[in-house]
Short mmCIF file of C-alpha atoms in Angstrom, two decimals:
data_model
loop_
_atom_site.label_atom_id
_atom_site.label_comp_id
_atom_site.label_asym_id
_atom_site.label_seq_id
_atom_site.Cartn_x
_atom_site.Cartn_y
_atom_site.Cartn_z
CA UNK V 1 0.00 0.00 0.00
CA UNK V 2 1.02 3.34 -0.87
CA UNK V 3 2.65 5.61 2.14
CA UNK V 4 0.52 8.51 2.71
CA UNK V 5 1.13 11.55 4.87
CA UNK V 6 -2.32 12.42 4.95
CA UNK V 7 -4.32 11.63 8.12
CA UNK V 8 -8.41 11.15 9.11
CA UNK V 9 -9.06 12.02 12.75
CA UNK V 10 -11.58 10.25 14.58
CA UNK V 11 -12.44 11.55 18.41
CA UNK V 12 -13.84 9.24 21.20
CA UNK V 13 -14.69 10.41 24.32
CA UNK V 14 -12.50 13.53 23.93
CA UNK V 15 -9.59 11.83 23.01
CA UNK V 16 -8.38 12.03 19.12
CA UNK V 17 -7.08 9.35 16.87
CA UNK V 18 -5.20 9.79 13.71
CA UNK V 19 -6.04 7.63 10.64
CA UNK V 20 -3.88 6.86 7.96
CA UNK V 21 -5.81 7.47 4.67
CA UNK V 22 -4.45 5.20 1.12
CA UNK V 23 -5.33 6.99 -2.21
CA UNK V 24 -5.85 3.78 -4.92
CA UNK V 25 -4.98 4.34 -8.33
CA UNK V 26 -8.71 4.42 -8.82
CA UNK V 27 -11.87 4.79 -6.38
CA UNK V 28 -12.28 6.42 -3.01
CA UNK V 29 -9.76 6.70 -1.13
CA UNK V 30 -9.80 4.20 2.21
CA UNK V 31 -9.23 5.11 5.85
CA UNK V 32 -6.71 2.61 7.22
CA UNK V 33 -8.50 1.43 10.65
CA UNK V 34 -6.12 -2.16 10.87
CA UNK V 35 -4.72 -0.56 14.35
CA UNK V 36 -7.84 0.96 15.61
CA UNK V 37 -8.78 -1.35 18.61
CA UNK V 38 -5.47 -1.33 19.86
CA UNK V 39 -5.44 2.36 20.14
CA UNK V 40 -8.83 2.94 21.06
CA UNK V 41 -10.32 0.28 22.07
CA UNK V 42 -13.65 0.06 19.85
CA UNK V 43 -14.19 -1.88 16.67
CA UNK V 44 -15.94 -0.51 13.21
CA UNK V 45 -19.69 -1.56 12.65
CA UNK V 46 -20.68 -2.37 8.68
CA UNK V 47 -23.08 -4.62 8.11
CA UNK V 48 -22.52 -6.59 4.96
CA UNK V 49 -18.50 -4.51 4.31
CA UNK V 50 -20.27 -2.17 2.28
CA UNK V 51 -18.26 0.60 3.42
CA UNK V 52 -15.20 -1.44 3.77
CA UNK V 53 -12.07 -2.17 1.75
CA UNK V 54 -11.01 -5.70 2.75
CA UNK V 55 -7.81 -6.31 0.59
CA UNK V 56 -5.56 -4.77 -1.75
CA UNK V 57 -6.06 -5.26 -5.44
CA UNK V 58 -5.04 -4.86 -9.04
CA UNK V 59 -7.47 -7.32 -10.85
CA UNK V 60 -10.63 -5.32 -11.55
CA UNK V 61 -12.16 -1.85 -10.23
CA UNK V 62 -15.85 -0.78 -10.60
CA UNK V 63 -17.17 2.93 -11.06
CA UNK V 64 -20.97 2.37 -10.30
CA UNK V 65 -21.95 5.82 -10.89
CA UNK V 66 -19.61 6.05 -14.10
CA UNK V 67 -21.05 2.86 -15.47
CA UNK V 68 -17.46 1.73 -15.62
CA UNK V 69 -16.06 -2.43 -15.10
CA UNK V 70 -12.40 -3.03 -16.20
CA UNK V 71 -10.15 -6.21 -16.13
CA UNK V 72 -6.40 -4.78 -15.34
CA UNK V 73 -7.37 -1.58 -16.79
CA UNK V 74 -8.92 -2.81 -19.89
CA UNK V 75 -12.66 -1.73 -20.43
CA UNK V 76 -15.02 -4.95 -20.33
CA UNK V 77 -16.77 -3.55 -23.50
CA UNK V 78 -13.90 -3.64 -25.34
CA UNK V 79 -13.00 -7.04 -24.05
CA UNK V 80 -16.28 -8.69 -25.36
CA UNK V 81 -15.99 -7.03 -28.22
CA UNK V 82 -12.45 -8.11 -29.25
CA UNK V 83 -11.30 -10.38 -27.23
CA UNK V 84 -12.56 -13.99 -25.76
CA UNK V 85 -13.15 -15.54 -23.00
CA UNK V 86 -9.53 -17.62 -22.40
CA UNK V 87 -7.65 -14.42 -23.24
CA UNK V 88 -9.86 -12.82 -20.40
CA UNK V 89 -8.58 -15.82 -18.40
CA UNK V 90 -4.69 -15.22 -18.87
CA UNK V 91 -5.44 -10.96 -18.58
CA UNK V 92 -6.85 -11.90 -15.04
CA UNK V 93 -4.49 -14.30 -14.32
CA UNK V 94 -1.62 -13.15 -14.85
CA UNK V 95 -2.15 -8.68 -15.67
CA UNK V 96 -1.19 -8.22 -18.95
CA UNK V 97 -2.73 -9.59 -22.43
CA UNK V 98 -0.80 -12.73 -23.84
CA UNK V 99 1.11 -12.90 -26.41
CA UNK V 100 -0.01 -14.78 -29.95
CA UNK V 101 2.45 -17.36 -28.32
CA UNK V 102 1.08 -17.20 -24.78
CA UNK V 103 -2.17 -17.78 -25.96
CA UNK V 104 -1.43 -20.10 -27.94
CA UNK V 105 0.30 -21.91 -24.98
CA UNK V 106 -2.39 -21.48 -22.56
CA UNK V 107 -5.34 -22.61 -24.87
CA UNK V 108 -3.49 -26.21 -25.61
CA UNK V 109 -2.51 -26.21 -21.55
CA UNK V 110 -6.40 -25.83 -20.85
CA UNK V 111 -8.05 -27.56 -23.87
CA UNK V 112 -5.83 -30.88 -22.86
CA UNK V 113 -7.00 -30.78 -18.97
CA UNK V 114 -11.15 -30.42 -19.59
CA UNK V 115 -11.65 -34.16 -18.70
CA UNK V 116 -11.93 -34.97 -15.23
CA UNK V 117 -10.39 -38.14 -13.13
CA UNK V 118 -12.80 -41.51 -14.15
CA UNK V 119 -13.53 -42.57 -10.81
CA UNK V 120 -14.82 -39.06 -10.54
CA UNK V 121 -17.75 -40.21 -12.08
CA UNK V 122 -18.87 -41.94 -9.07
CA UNK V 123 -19.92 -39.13 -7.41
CA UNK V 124 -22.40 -38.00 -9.52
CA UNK V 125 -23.91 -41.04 -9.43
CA UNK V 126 -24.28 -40.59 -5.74
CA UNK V 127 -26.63 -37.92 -5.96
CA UNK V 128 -30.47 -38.23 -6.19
CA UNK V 129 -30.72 -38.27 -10.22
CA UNK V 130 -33.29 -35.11 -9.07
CA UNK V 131 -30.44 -33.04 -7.58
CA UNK V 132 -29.74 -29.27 -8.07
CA UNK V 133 -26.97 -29.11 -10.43
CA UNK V 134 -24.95 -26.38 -8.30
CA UNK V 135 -25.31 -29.06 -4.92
CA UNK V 136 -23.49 -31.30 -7.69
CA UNK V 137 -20.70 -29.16 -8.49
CA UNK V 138 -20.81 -28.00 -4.58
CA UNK V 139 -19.43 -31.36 -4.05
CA UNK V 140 -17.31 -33.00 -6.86
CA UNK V 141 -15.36 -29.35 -6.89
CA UNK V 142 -14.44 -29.94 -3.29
CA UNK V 143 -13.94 -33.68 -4.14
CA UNK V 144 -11.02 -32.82 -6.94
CA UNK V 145 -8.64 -32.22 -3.98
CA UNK V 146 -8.95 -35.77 -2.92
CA UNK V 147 -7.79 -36.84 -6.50
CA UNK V 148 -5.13 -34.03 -7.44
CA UNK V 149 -3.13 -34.07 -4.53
CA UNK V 150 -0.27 -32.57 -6.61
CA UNK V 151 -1.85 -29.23 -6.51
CA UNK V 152 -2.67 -28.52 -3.20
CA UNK V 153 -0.23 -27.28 -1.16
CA UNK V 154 -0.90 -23.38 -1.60
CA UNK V 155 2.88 -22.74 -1.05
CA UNK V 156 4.16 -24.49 -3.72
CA UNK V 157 3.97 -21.70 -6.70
CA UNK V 158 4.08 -24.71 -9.31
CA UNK V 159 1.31 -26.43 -7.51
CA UNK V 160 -0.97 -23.02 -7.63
CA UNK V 161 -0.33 -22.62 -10.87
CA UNK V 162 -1.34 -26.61 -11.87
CA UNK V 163 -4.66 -26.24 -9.83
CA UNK V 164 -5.68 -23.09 -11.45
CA UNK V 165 -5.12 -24.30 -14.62
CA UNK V 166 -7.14 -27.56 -13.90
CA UNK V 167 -10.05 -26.03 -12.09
CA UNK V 168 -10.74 -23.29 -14.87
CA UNK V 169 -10.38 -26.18 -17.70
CA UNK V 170 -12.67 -28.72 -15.53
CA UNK V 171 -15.08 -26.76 -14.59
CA UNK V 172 -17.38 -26.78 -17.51
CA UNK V 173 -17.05 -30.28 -17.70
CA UNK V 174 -18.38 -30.69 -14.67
CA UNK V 175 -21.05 -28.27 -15.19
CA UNK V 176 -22.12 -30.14 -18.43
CA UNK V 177 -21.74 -33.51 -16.20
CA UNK V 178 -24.26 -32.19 -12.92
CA UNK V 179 -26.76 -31.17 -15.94
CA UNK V 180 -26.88 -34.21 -18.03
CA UNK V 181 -26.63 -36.25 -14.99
CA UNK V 182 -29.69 -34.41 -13.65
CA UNK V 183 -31.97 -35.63 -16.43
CA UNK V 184 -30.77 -38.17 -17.15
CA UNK V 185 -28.19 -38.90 -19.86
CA UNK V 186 -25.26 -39.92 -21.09
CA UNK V 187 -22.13 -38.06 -19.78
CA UNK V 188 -20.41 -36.30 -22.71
CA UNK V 189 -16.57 -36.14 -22.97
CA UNK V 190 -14.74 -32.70 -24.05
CA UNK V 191 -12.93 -32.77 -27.20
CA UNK V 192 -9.56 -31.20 -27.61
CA UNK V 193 -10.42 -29.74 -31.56
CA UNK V 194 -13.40 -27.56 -30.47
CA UNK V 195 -13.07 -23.98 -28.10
CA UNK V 196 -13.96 -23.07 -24.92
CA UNK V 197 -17.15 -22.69 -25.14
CA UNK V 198 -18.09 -24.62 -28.22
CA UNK V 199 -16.83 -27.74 -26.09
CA UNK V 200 -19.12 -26.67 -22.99
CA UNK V 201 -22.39 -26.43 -25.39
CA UNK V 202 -21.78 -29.74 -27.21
CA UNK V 203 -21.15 -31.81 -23.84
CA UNK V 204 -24.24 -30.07 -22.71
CA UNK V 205 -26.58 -30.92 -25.73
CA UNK V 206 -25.29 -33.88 -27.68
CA UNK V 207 -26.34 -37.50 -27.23
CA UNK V 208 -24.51 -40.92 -28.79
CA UNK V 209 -26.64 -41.26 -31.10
CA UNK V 210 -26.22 -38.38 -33.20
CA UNK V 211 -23.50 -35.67 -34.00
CA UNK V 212 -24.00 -32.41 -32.56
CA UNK V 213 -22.62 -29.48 -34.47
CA UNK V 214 -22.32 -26.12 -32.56
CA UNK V 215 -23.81 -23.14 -34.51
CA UNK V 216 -21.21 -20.25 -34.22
CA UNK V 217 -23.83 -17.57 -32.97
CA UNK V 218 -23.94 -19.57 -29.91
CA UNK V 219 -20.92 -20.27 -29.16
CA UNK V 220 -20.15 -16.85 -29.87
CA UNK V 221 -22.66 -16.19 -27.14
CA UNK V 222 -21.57 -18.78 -24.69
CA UNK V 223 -18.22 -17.33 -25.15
CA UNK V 224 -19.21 -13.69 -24.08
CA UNK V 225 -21.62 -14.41 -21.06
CA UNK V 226 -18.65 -16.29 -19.92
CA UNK V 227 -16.26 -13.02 -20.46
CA UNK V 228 -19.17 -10.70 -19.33
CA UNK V 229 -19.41 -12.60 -15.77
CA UNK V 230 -15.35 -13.61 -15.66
CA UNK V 231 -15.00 -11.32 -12.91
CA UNK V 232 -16.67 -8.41 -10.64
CA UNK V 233 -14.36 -7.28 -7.60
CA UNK V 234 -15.46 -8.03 -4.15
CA UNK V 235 -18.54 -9.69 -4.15
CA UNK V 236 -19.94 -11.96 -2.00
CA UNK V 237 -18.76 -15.19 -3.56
CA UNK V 238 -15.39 -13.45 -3.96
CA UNK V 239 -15.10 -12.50 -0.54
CA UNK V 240 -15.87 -16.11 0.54
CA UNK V 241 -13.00 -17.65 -1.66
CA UNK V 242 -11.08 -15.22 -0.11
CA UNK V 243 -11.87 -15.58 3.53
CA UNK V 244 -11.65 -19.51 3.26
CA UNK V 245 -8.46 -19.23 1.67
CA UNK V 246 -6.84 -16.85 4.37
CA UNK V 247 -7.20 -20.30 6.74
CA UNK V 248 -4.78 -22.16 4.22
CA UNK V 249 -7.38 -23.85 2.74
CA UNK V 250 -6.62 -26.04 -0.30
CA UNK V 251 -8.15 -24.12 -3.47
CA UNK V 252 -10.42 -26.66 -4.76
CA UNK V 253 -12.01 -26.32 -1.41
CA UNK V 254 -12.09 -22.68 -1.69
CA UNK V 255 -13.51 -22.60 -5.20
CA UNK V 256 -16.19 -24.68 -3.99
CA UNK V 257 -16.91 -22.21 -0.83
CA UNK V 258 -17.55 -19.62 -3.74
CA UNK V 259 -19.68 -21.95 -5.60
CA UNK V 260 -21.92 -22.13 -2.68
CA UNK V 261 -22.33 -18.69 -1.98
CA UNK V 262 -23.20 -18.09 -5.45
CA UNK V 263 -26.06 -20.68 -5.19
CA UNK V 264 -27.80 -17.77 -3.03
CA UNK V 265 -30.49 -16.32 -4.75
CA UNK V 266 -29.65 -12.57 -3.91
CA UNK V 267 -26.20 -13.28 -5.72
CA UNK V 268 -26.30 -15.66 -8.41
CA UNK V 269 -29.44 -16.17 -9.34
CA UNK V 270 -30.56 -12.89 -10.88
CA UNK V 271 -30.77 -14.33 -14.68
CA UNK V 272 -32.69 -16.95 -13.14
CA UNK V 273 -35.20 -14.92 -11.29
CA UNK V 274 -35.60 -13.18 -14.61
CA UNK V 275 -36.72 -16.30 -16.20
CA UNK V 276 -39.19 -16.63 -13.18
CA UNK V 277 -40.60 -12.86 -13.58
CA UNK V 278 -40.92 -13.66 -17.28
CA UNK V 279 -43.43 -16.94 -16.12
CA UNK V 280 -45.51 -15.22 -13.90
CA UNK V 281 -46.46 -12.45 -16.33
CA UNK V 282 -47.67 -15.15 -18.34
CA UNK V 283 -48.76 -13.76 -21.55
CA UNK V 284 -47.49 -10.25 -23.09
CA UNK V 285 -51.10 -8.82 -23.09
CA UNK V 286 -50.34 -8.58 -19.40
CA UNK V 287 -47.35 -6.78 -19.79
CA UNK V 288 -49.04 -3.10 -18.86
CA UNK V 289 -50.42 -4.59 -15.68
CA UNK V 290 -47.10 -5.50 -14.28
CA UNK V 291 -45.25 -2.24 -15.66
CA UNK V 292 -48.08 -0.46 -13.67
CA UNK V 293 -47.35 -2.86 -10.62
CA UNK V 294 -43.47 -1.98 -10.67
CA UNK V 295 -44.22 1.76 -10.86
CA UNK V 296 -46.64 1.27 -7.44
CA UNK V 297 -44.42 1.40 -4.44
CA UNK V 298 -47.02 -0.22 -2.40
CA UNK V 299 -46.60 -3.73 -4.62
CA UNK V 300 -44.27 -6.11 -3.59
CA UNK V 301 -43.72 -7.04 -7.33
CA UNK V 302 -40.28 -5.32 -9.09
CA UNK V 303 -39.08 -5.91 -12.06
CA UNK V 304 -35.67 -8.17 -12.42
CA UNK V 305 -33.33 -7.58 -14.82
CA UNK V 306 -34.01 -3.67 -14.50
CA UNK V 307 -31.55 -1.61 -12.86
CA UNK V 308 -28.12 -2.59 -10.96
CA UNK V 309 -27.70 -2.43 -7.70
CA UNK V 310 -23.87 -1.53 -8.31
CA UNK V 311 -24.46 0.20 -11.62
CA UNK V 312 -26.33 3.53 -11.03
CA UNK V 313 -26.84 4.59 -14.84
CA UNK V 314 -26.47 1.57 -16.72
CA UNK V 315 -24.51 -1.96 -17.01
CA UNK V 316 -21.53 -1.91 -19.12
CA UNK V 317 -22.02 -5.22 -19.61
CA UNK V 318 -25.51 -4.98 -21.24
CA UNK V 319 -24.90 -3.50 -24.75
CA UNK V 320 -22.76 -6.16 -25.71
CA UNK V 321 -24.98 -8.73 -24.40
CA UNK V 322 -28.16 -7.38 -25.83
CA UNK V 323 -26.45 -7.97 -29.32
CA UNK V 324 -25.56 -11.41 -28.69
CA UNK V 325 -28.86 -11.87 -27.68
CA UNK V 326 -30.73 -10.13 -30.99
CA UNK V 327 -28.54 -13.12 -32.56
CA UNK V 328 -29.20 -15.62 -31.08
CA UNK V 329 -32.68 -14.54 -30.94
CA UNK V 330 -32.68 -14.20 -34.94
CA UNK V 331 -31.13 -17.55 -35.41
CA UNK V 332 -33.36 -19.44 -33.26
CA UNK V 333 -36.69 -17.81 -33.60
CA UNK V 334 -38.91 -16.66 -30.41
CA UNK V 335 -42.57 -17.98 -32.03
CA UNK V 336 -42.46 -20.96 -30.45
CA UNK V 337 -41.43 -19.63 -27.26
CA UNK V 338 -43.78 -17.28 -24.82
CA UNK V 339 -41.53 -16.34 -22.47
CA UNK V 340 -39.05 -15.01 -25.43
CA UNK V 341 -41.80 -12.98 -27.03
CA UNK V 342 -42.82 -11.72 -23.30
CA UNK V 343 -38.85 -10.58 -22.83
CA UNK V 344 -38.93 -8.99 -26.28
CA UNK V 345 -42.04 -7.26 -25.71
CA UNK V 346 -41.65 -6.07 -22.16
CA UNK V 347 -37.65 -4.69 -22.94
CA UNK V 348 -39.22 -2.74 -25.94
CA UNK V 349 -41.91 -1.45 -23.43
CA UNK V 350 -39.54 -0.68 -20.54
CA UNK V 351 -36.74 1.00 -22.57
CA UNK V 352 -39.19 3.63 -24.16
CA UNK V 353 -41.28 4.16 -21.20
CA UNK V 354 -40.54 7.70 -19.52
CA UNK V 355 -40.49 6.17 -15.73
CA UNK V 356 -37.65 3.90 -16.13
CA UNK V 357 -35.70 5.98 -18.23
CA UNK V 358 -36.03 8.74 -15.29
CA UNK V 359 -35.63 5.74 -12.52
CA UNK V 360 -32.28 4.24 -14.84
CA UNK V 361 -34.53 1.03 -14.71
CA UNK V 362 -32.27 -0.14 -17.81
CA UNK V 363 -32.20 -3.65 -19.38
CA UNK V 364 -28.99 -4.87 -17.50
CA UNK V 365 -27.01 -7.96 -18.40
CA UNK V 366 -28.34 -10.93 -16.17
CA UNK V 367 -31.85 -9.95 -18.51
CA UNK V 368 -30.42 -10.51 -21.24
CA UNK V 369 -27.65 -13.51 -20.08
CA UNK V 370 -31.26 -15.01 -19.51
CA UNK V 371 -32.91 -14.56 -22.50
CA UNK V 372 -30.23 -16.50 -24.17
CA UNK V 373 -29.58 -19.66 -22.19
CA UNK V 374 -33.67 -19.99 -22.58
CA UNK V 375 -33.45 -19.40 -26.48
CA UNK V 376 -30.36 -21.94 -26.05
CA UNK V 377 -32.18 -24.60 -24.78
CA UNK V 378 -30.97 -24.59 -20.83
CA UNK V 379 -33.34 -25.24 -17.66
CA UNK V 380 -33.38 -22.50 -15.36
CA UNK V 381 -31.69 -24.48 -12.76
CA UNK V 382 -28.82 -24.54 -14.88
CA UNK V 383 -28.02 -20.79 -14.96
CA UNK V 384 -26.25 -20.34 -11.55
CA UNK V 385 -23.74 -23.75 -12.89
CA UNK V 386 -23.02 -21.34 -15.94
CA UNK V 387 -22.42 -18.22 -13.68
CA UNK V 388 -20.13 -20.23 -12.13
CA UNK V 389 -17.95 -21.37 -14.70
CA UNK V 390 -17.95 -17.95 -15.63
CA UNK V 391 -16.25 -17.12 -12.62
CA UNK V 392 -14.07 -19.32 -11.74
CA UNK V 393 -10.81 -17.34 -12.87
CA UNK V 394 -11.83 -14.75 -11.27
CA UNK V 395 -11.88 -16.50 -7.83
CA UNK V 396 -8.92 -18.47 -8.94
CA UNK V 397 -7.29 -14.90 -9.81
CA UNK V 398 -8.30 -13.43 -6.44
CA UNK V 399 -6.96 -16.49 -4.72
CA UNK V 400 -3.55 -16.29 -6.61
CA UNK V 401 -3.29 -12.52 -5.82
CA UNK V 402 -4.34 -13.04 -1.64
CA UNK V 403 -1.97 -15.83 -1.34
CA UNK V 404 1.12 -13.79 -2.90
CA UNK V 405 -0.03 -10.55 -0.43
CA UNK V 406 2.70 -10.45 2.21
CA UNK V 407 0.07 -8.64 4.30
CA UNK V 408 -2.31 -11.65 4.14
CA UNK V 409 -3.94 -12.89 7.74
CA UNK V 410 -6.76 -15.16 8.24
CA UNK V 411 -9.61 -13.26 8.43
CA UNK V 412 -12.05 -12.51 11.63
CA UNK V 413 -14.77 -10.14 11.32
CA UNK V 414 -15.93 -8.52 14.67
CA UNK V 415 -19.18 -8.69 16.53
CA UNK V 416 -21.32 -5.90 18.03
CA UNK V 417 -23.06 -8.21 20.65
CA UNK V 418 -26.09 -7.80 22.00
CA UNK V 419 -27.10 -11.01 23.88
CA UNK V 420 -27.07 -11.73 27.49
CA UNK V 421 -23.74 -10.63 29.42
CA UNK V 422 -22.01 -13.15 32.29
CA UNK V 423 -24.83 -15.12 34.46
CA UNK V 424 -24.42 -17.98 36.84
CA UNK V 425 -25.43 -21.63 35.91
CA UNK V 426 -28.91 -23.04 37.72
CA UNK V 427 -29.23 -26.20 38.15
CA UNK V 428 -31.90 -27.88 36.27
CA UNK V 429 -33.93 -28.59 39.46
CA UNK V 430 -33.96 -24.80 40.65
CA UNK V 431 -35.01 -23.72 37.30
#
């Protein structure tokens, strides 16, 4: 961290306390509090860190206000415009954009570690054949550490570098494996001649019996929801990674930690809940009545995929989706889907209507991330899997970054407790 002469001064009681304060390259700057209870004698109180900067990094920064998300410094706009999603991968792995040769090196390194261990295939077979997909990769992610013992000792650079490598190329084999396992089908091996996300699509959709042929458009598609949701500082998933790696944990434990978290609705399951909004209005002749509903402040009923909580005038991220998604949408057709020609209709209706434009109630990119794995073909239950392919580099990339901080401790948040203070046992008879 940067030395800084400047100072915050906090007074308690009379007496005054001065606070270094770090100026980032970008973003507020942070009040340093790390020696506050020694001093003083009081912890800070922030309910869900929303006022708190919890690490040091140089991986990605977001301007809310500005609209702004960039991957070391790049623009993600630009990123899933020109680039894909394995050259994402190295950028956030490793800070800088490969090389032709670097690529080149890290595509064959991941394309020739997709499949997973044989006996691996046990667990799945474990599970109720009705499971959740993301309870699936819960717990064959946490499994791979008790069949790649040669990449978990977290101080061995080598070793760090092997299980990143493995859990970013395994990961949407996996994914494809919880889904066809989950209605029942043949598991799918990867193939080594097809692309990141070409490979993920056709061990999602193809059966022995006939050859499955992925249409460009989609994988195109694949390819950029996995680049648009690659990485998004210190969220909640994030921040788990990060506080189960800070015990020493092994990282295919702490990859599956994040996986977890993300199963929570409030994090990774807004593209779902989209899907679900999309059901309920039914039919887009009821459109109006549920525009007029989301305008009433006394009805529980909002509209998801509007707005950002993070983003206060609109989602980078969106634009570049929303074209992906007019393509796919043209190439697949929406007439025999409702719930496509219900999205269509109600984003038409919403983007022109004069209270959302005034309430930034934009189209943001888990509507549209949405609308395409339904075109695509994919249950809803199999959106949060997805999301978490996605981000597995970044976790992986936060992990790599934490462990290398020399200023890295386990962490332990603070209470402010309010229960009962020091009483004297009763027996049970006197009670």
């Amino acid at each position: 961290m940067a030395d800084t002469t400047r100072t915050a001064t906090l007074t308690i009681d009379g007496t005054s306390y001065e606070l270094p304060i770090h100026s980032p390259t970008a973003g507020p700057d942070v009040i340093d509090i790390t020696k506050l209870y020694a001093r003083a004698g009081v912890f800070t109180h922030d309910p869900g860190f929303t006022s708190t900067s919890a690490c040091e990094s140089a991986i990605t920064f977001i301007d809310g206000d500005k609209g702004e998300l960039m991957h070391r410094g790049y623009p993600i706009d630009q990123l899933a415009e020109k680039s894909h999603y394995l050259e994402v991968c190295y950028l956030l792995l490793y800070g800088s954009l490969p090389t032709a040769t670097e690529l080149e090196t890290f595509e064959h390194t991941i394309t020739h570690h997709t499949m997973i261990h044989e006996q691996m295939h046990n667990f799945f077979r474990g599970f109720r054949r009705d499971a959740h997909p993301m309870a699936t990769m819960v717990g064959v992610v946490g499994a791979m550490s008790a069949f790649y013992h040669d990449s978990t000792d977290i101080n061995d650079e080598r070793q760090r570098e092997i299980a990143s490598h493995r859990l970013i190329a395994k990961m949407p084999t996996i994914a494809a494996m919880a889904y066809k396992y989950s209605i029942g089908q043949p598991f799918v091996y990867p193939r080594n001649d097809l692309d990141y996300a070409s490979n993920f699509l056709r061990m999602c959709f193809a059966v022995p019996a006939q050859e499955y042929v992925v249409d460009p458009i989609l994988s195109r598609a694949m390819d950029r929801i996995f680049t648009l949701h690659a990485d998004h500082e210190q969220n909640a998933s994030t921040s788990t990674v990060r506080l189960a790696s800070s015990s020493g944990a092994n990282p295919f434990a702490c990859i599956a930690a994040g996986i977890a978290c993300l199963w929570g609705p409030a994090h990774g399951g807004a593209n779902q809940a989209c899907l679900e909004m999309l059901k309920e209005i039914g039919s887009p002749n009821r459109i109006p009545e549920f525009i007029e509903r989301a305008k009433d402040k006394n009805d529980p009923f909002r509209l998801m995929g509007f707005g950002h909580r993070v983003y206060k005038n609109f989602d980078p991220r969106a634009t570049v989706m929303k074209e992906s998604a007019d393509e796919v949408l043209d190439l697949l057709g929406i007439d025999n889907n409702p719930l496509l020609r219900i999205a269509k209709e109600l984003e038409h209706i919403a983007v022109n209507d004069d209270y959302f434009i005034e309430k930034k109630l934009f189209p943001n990119v888990d509507f549209y991330s949405g609308i395409i794995l339904e075109a695509m073909g994919f249950p809803t239950a199999m959106f949060t899997p997805i999301f978490a392919v996605s981000r597995t580099v970044g976790w992986i990339s936060q992990w790599k970054e934490q462990l290398a901080d020399p200023a890295m401790k386990i962490g332990r948040p603070r209470q402010l407790y309010m229960g009962e203070t020091l009483r004297d046992y009763v027996e049970i008879e006197n009670r």
